[in-house]
PDB file of C-alpha atoms in Angstrom:
ATOM      1  CA  MET A   1       2.099 -30.469  -3.012  1.00  0.00           C
ATOM      2  CA  GLU A   2       3.574 -28.967   0.039  1.00  0.00           C
ATOM      3  CA  LYS A   3       1.319 -27.242   2.091  1.00  0.00           C
ATOM      4  CA  ASN A   4       2.743 -24.072   2.090  1.00  0.00           C
ATOM      5  CA  LYS A   5       3.119 -23.058  -1.769  1.00  0.00           C
ATOM      6  CA  ILE A   6       0.491 -21.465  -3.502  1.00  0.00           C
ATOM      7  CA  ASP A   7      -1.607 -23.446  -5.506  1.00  0.00           C
ATOM      8  CA  VAL A   8      -4.611 -22.864  -8.076  1.00  0.00           C
ATOM      9  CA  LYS A   9      -7.392 -21.788  -5.313  1.00  0.00           C
ATOM     10  CA  ASP A  10      -3.999 -19.667  -3.590  1.00  0.00           C
ATOM     11  CA  LEU A  11      -3.766 -17.975  -6.628  1.00  0.00           C
ATOM     12  CA  ILE A  12      -7.805 -17.585  -7.484  1.00  0.00           C
ATOM     13  CA  ASN A  13      -8.240 -15.884  -4.153  1.00  0.00           C
ATOM     14  CA  ILE A  14      -5.122 -13.472  -4.907  1.00  0.00           C
ATOM     15  CA  GLY A  15      -6.550 -12.478  -8.306  1.00  0.00           C
ATOM     16  CA  LEU A  16     -10.001 -11.817  -6.420  1.00  0.00           C
ATOM     17  CA  PHE A  17      -8.566  -9.608  -3.265  1.00  0.00           C
ATOM     18  CA  THR A  18      -6.287  -8.159  -5.501  1.00  0.00           C
ATOM     19  CA  ALA A  19      -9.262  -7.040  -7.416  1.00  0.00           C
ATOM     20  CA  LEU A  20     -10.952  -6.246  -4.423  1.00  0.00           C
ATOM     21  CA  TYR A  21      -7.907  -3.648  -3.008  1.00  0.00           C
ATOM     22  CA  PHE A  22      -7.629  -2.534  -6.632  1.00  0.00           C
ATOM     23  CA  ILE A  23     -11.415  -1.265  -6.079  1.00  0.00           C
ATOM     24  CA  PHE A  24     -10.482  -0.165  -2.348  1.00  0.00           C
ATOM     25  CA  ILE A  25      -7.650   2.258  -3.011  1.00  0.00           C
ATOM     26  CA  ALA A  26      -8.754   3.800  -6.561  1.00  0.00           C
ATOM     27  CA  PRO A  27     -11.030   6.687  -5.009  1.00  0.00           C
ATOM     28  CA  PRO A  28      -8.447   8.164  -2.736  1.00  0.00           C
ATOM     29  CA  GLY A  29      -5.554   7.616  -5.930  1.00  0.00           C
ATOM     30  CA  ILE A  30      -8.165   9.645  -7.994  1.00  0.00           C
ATOM     31  CA  LEU A  31      -8.418  11.983  -4.903  1.00  0.00           C
ATOM     32  CA  GLY A  32      -4.559  12.416  -5.761  1.00  0.00           C
ATOM     33  CA  ILE A  33      -4.967  14.889  -8.329  1.00  0.00           C
ATOM     34  CA  ILE A  34      -5.515  17.750  -5.786  1.00  0.00           C
ATOM     35  CA  PRO A  35      -1.747  18.016  -3.964  1.00  0.00           C
ATOM     36  CA  ILE A  36      -3.214  17.843  -0.281  1.00  0.00           C
ATOM     37  CA  PHE A  37      -4.661  14.607  -0.748  1.00  0.00           C
ATOM     38  CA  MET A  38      -1.515  13.942  -2.949  1.00  0.00           C
ATOM     39  CA  LEU A  39       0.606  14.255   0.467  1.00  0.00           C
ATOM     40  CA  LEU A  40      -1.933  12.178   2.246  1.00  0.00           C
ATOM     41  CA  LEU A  41      -2.446   9.169  -0.125  1.00  0.00           C
ATOM     42  CA  PRO A  42      -0.218   6.683   1.454  1.00  0.00           C
ATOM     43  CA  ALA A  43      -2.314   6.655   4.713  1.00  0.00           C
ATOM     44  CA  MET A  44      -5.513   7.327   2.862  1.00  0.00           C
ATOM     45  CA  ILE A  45      -4.633   3.885   0.893  1.00  0.00           C
ATOM     46  CA  GLY A  46      -3.535   2.281   4.234  1.00  0.00           C
ATOM     47  CA  LEU A  47      -6.684   3.467   6.619  1.00  0.00           C
ATOM     48  CA  ILE A  48      -9.284   1.812   3.017  1.00  0.00           C
ATOM     49  CA  GLY A  49      -6.952  -1.274   1.958  1.00  0.00           C
ATOM     50  CA  GLY A  50      -6.950  -3.174   5.187  1.00  0.00           C
ATOM     51  CA  ILE A  51     -10.291  -5.344   5.078  1.00  0.00           C
ATOM     52  CA  PRO A  52      -8.948  -7.101   1.374  1.00  0.00           C
ATOM     53  CA  ILE A  53      -5.667  -7.056   2.627  1.00  0.00           C
ATOM     54  CA  LEU A  54      -6.922  -8.936   6.201  1.00  0.00           C
ATOM     55  CA  LEU A  55      -8.934 -11.521   4.074  1.00  0.00           C
ATOM     56  CA  LEU A  56      -6.226 -12.023   1.682  1.00  0.00           C
ATOM     57  CA  ILE A  57      -3.786 -12.753   4.455  1.00  0.00           C
ATOM     58  CA  THR A  58      -6.554 -14.901   6.557  1.00  0.00           C
ATOM     59  CA  LYS A  59      -7.479 -16.968   3.048  1.00  0.00           C
ATOM     60  CA  THR A  60      -4.437 -17.876   2.023  1.00  0.00           C
ATOM     61  CA  GLN A  61      -1.795 -17.945   4.811  1.00  0.00           C
ATOM     62  CA  LYS A  62       0.845 -18.510   2.303  1.00  0.00           C
ATOM     63  CA  PHE A  63       4.356 -16.838   1.837  1.00  0.00           C
ATOM     64  CA  GLY A  64       4.185 -14.821  -1.496  1.00  0.00           C
ATOM     65  CA  ALA A  65       0.499 -14.196  -1.729  1.00  0.00           C
ATOM     66  CA  LEU A  66       0.925 -10.899  -0.173  1.00  0.00           C
ATOM     67  CA  SER A  67       3.761 -10.640  -2.632  1.00  0.00           C
ATOM     68  CA  ILE A  68       2.029 -11.101  -5.807  1.00  0.00           C
ATOM     69  CA  CYS A  69      -0.842  -8.791  -4.835  1.00  0.00           C
ATOM     70  CA  GLY A  70       0.956  -6.017  -3.706  1.00  0.00           C
ATOM     71  CA  ILE A  71       3.163  -6.458  -7.169  1.00  0.00           C
ATOM     72  CA  ILE A  72       0.254  -6.734  -9.537  1.00  0.00           C
ATOM     73  CA  ILE A  73      -0.760  -2.985  -7.783  1.00  0.00           C
ATOM     74  CA  CYS A  74       2.044  -2.108  -8.680  1.00  0.00           C
ATOM     75  CA  LEU A  75       3.033  -2.737 -11.731  1.00  0.00           C
ATOM     76  CA  MET A  76      -0.527  -2.047 -12.633  1.00  0.00           C
ATOM     77  CA  LEU A  77      -0.250   1.977 -11.443  1.00  0.00           C
ATOM     78  CA  ALA A  78       3.117   1.883 -13.631  1.00  0.00           C
ATOM     79  CA  ILE A  79       1.456   0.721 -17.152  1.00  0.00           C
ATOM     80  CA  MET A  80      -1.468   3.200 -15.803  1.00  0.00           C
ATOM     81  CA  GLY A  81       1.178   6.038 -15.691  1.00  0.00           C
ATOM     82  CA  HIS A  82       2.835   5.801 -12.131  1.00  0.00           C
ATOM     83  CA  PRO A  83       6.484   6.381 -11.802  1.00  0.00           C
ATOM     84  CA  TRP A  84       8.682   3.545 -12.325  1.00  0.00           C
ATOM     85  CA  ILE A  85      11.066   4.664  -9.714  1.00  0.00           C
ATOM     86  CA  ALA A  86       8.089   3.316  -7.419  1.00  0.00           C
ATOM     87  CA  LEU A  87       9.132   0.318  -7.787  1.00  0.00           C
ATOM     88  CA  ILE A  88      12.417   0.438  -6.043  1.00  0.00           C
ATOM     89  CA  LEU A  89      11.040   0.900  -2.696  1.00  0.00           C
ATOM     90  CA  SER A  90       7.561  -0.760  -2.975  1.00  0.00           C
ATOM     91  CA  VAL A  91       8.396  -4.287  -4.044  1.00  0.00           C
ATOM     92  CA  PRO A  92      10.883  -4.715  -1.584  1.00  0.00           C
ATOM     93  CA  ILE A  93       8.865  -2.833   0.833  1.00  0.00           C
ATOM     94  CA  ILE A  94       6.403  -5.419  -0.034  1.00  0.00           C
ATOM     95  CA  VAL A  95       8.093  -8.437   0.234  1.00  0.00           C
ATOM     96  CA  ILE A  96       9.880  -7.267   4.267  1.00  0.00           C
ATOM     97  CA  ALA A  97       5.776  -7.042   4.902  1.00  0.00           C
ATOM     98  CA  ASP A  98       4.858 -10.080   3.639  1.00  0.00           C
ATOM     99  CA  TRP A  99       8.220 -12.304   5.046  1.00  0.00           C
ATOM    100  CA  ILE A 100       6.876  -9.919   8.972  1.00  0.00           C
ATOM    101  CA  ILE A 101       3.836 -11.747   8.617  1.00  0.00           C
ATOM    102  CA  SER A 102       4.730 -15.096   7.686  1.00  0.00           C
ATOM    103  CA  ILE A 103       7.028 -14.917  10.927  1.00  0.00           C
ATOM    104  CA  GLY A 104       3.877 -15.499  12.668  1.00  0.00           C
ATOM    105  CA  ASN A 105       2.335 -17.896  10.208  1.00  0.00           C
ATOM    106  CA  TYR A 106      -0.265 -15.353   9.504  1.00  0.00           C
ATOM    107  CA  LYS A 107      -1.786 -15.881  12.703  1.00  0.00           C
ATOM    108  CA  ASN A 108      -0.324 -13.676  15.259  1.00  0.00           C
ATOM    109  CA  LEU A 109      -2.396 -10.650  14.812  1.00  0.00           C
ATOM    110  CA  LYS A 110       0.314  -8.476  16.387  1.00  0.00           C
ATOM    111  CA  LEU A 111       2.966  -9.372  13.351  1.00  0.00           C
ATOM    112  CA  ASN A 112      -0.529  -8.969  11.107  1.00  0.00           C
ATOM    113  CA  TYR A 113      -0.614  -5.860  11.775  1.00  0.00           C
ATOM    114  CA  ILE A 114       2.623  -4.335  11.672  1.00  0.00           C
ATOM    115  CA  GLY A 115       3.576  -6.257   8.434  1.00  0.00           C
ATOM    116  CA  TYR A 116       0.719  -4.700   7.222  1.00  0.00           C
ATOM    117  CA  ILE A 117       1.277  -1.239   8.236  1.00  0.00           C
ATOM    118  CA  VAL A 118       4.902  -1.904   6.893  1.00  0.00           C
ATOM    119  CA  PHE A 119       3.233  -3.085   3.350  1.00  0.00           C
ATOM    120  CA  SER A 120       1.454   0.274   3.812  1.00  0.00           C
ATOM    121  CA  ILE A 121       4.250   2.167   2.794  1.00  0.00           C
ATOM    122  CA  TRP A 122       4.127   0.957  -0.374  1.00  0.00           C
ATOM    123  CA  PRO A 123       2.408   3.857  -1.939  1.00  0.00           C
ATOM    124  CA  ILE A 124       5.112   6.311  -0.811  1.00  0.00           C
ATOM    125  CA  GLY A 125       7.289   5.051  -3.698  1.00  0.00           C
ATOM    126  CA  ASN A 126       5.167   7.030  -6.246  1.00  0.00           C
ATOM    127  CA  LEU A 127       6.143  10.023  -4.275  1.00  0.00           C
ATOM    128  CA  LEU A 128       9.725   9.113  -4.631  1.00  0.00           C
ATOM    129  CA  PRO A 129       9.988  11.651  -7.945  1.00  0.00           C
ATOM    130  CA  PHE A 130       9.709  14.379  -6.080  1.00  0.00           C
ATOM    131  CA  TYR A 131      12.976  13.600  -3.803  1.00  0.00           C
ATOM    132  CA  PHE A 132      14.820  12.219  -6.407  1.00  0.00           C
ATOM    133  CA  MET A 133      14.201  13.459  -9.791  1.00  0.00           C
ATOM    134  CA  ARG A 134      13.003  16.972  -8.179  1.00  0.00           C
ATOM    135  CA  ASN A 135      13.603  19.314 -11.748  1.00  0.00           C
ATOM    136  CA  ASP A 136      12.650  16.830 -13.919  1.00  0.00           C
ATOM    137  CA  TYR A 137       9.160  15.719 -12.162  1.00  0.00           C
ATOM    138  CA  LEU A 138       8.211  19.629 -11.184  1.00  0.00           C
ATOM    139  CA  GLN A 139       8.789  20.356 -14.776  1.00  0.00           C
ATOM    140  CA  PHE A 140       6.485  17.342 -16.235  1.00  0.00           C
ATOM    141  CA  ILE A 141       3.970  18.522 -13.696  1.00  0.00           C
ATOM    142  CA  LYS A 142       4.769  22.172 -15.238  1.00  0.00           C
ATOM    143  CA  GLU A 143       3.952  21.021 -18.668  1.00  0.00           C
ATOM    144  CA  LYS A 144       1.094  18.976 -17.963  1.00  0.00           C
ATOM    145  CA  TYR A 145      -1.020  21.113 -15.371  1.00  0.00           C
ATOM    146  CA  GLY A 146       0.608  24.696 -15.264  1.00  0.00           C
ATOM    147  CA  ILE A 147       2.113  26.536 -13.233  1.00  0.00           C
ATOM    148  CA  ALA A 148       0.255  27.081 -10.180  1.00  0.00           C
ATOM    149  CA  TYR A 149      -0.412  23.820  -9.541  1.00  0.00           C
ATOM    150  CA  GLU A 150       3.773  22.889 -10.286  1.00  0.00           C
ATOM    151  CA  ARG A 151       4.432  25.670  -7.667  1.00  0.00           C
ATOM    152  CA  THR A 152       1.471  24.289  -5.035  1.00  0.00           C
ATOM    153  CA  VAL A 153       3.419  20.916  -5.335  1.00  0.00           C
ATOM    154  CA  GLU A 154       6.514  22.130  -4.982  1.00  0.00           C
ATOM    155  CA  GLY A 155       5.774  23.722  -1.786  1.00  0.00           C
ATOM    156  CA  ILE A 156       4.267  20.317  -0.209  1.00  0.00           C
ATOM    157  CA  PHE A 157       6.837  18.305  -0.973  1.00  0.00           C
ATOM    158  CA  SER A 158       9.882  19.531   0.769  1.00  0.00           C
ATOM    159  CA  ILE A 159      12.047  16.898   2.573  1.00  0.00           C
ATOM    160  CA  GLN A 160      10.654  18.814   5.979  1.00  0.00           C
ATOM    161  CA  MET A 161       7.247  17.014   4.691  1.00  0.00           C
ATOM    162  CA  VAL A 162       8.838  12.895   4.660  1.00  0.00           C
ATOM    163  CA  PRO A 163       8.264  12.376   8.253  1.00  0.00           C
ATOM    164  CA  VAL A 164       4.888  13.736   8.228  1.00  0.00           C
ATOM    165  CA  ILE A 165       4.165  11.659   5.195  1.00  0.00           C
ATOM    166  CA  MET A 166       5.336   8.625   6.887  1.00  0.00           C
ATOM    167  CA  LEU A 167       3.936   9.298  10.370  1.00  0.00           C
ATOM    168  CA  THR A 168       0.510   9.958   8.459  1.00  0.00           C
ATOM    169  CA  THR A 169       1.139   6.820   6.825  1.00  0.00           C
ATOM    170  CA  PHE A 170       1.765   4.694  10.055  1.00  0.00           C
ATOM    171  CA  ILE A 171      -1.732   6.648  11.627  1.00  0.00           C
ATOM    172  CA  GLY A 172      -3.735   5.340   8.517  1.00  0.00           C
ATOM    173  CA  ALA A 173      -2.052   1.872   8.012  1.00  0.00           C
ATOM    174  CA  TRP A 174      -3.206   0.974  12.199  1.00  0.00           C
ATOM    175  CA  PHE A 175      -6.521   2.251  11.765  1.00  0.00           C
ATOM    176  CA  GLY A 176      -7.411   0.198   8.640  1.00  0.00           C
ATOM    177  CA  ILE A 177      -6.159  -2.972   9.966  1.00  0.00           C
ATOM    178  CA  TRP A 178      -7.573  -2.046  13.219  1.00  0.00           C
ATOM    179  CA  ILE A 179     -10.935  -1.717  11.752  1.00  0.00           C
ATOM    180  CA  ALA A 180     -10.542  -4.319   9.131  1.00  0.00           C
ATOM    181  CA  SER A 181      -9.445  -6.441  12.363  1.00  0.00           C
ATOM    182  CA  GLN A 182     -12.974  -5.329  14.231  1.00  0.00           C
ATOM    183  CA  ILE A 183     -14.904  -5.683  10.869  1.00  0.00           C
ATOM    184  CA  LEU A 184     -13.150  -9.241  10.218  1.00  0.00           C
ATOM    185  CA  LYS A 185     -13.451 -10.711  13.949  1.00  0.00           C
ATOM    186  CA  LYS A 186     -15.046 -13.423  12.484  1.00  0.00           C
ATOM    187  CA  HIS A 187     -13.330 -14.556   9.609  1.00  0.00           C
ATOM    188  CA  ILE A 188     -10.223 -13.826  12.045  1.00  0.00           C
ATOM    189  CA  LYS A 189     -11.331 -16.288  14.371  1.00  0.00           C
ATOM    190  CA  HIS A 190     -11.894 -19.068  11.972  1.00  0.00           C
ATOM    191  CA  ALA A 191      -8.497 -18.398  10.845  1.00  0.00           C
ATOM    192  CA  GLY A 192      -7.057 -18.852  14.028  1.00  0.00           C
ATOM    193  CA  ILE A 193      -5.312 -15.649  14.186  1.00  0.00           C
ATOM    194  CA  ILE A 194      -4.658 -14.786  17.523  1.00  0.00           C
TER     195      ILE A 194
END
């Protein structure tokens, strides 16, 4: 089998670190029911998810591992009730992030940082209904949570907030991967990442 193809050991690592990543991002996901936390959700996921993703990168160092992890998470969330339209943004972003990291053969720390920051954009896909199916989605929220909640969410998710969502996501992800690289210094060194 080719060295750069995903094997059984890699699939085990992907399963393990995907499960770990899901456990890490679940608490901010639950907080997402509060409108202001929903706005900051991509940033919080970027901040918290760095450790399992960096471990996945260092253990596999193969194209496709990060893509499989991210796509599994997105599919799980869609099955759990998140909007399917999210996949339109999330899946390409995840694959692009994997490709960016692969340019440095998973050993270039700067590209790993950039790739992780790009990867951390995937949760923004869950916010697409606020912008592309706005009236229907707000109606759905009103029926499910009431008019007061719907009005709060409508005010928060204006077009003007898109740059704020993007900026906070970039900042959260940068801190997330920086913290992970500090905590996992020995793993990074052992994996030959510079």
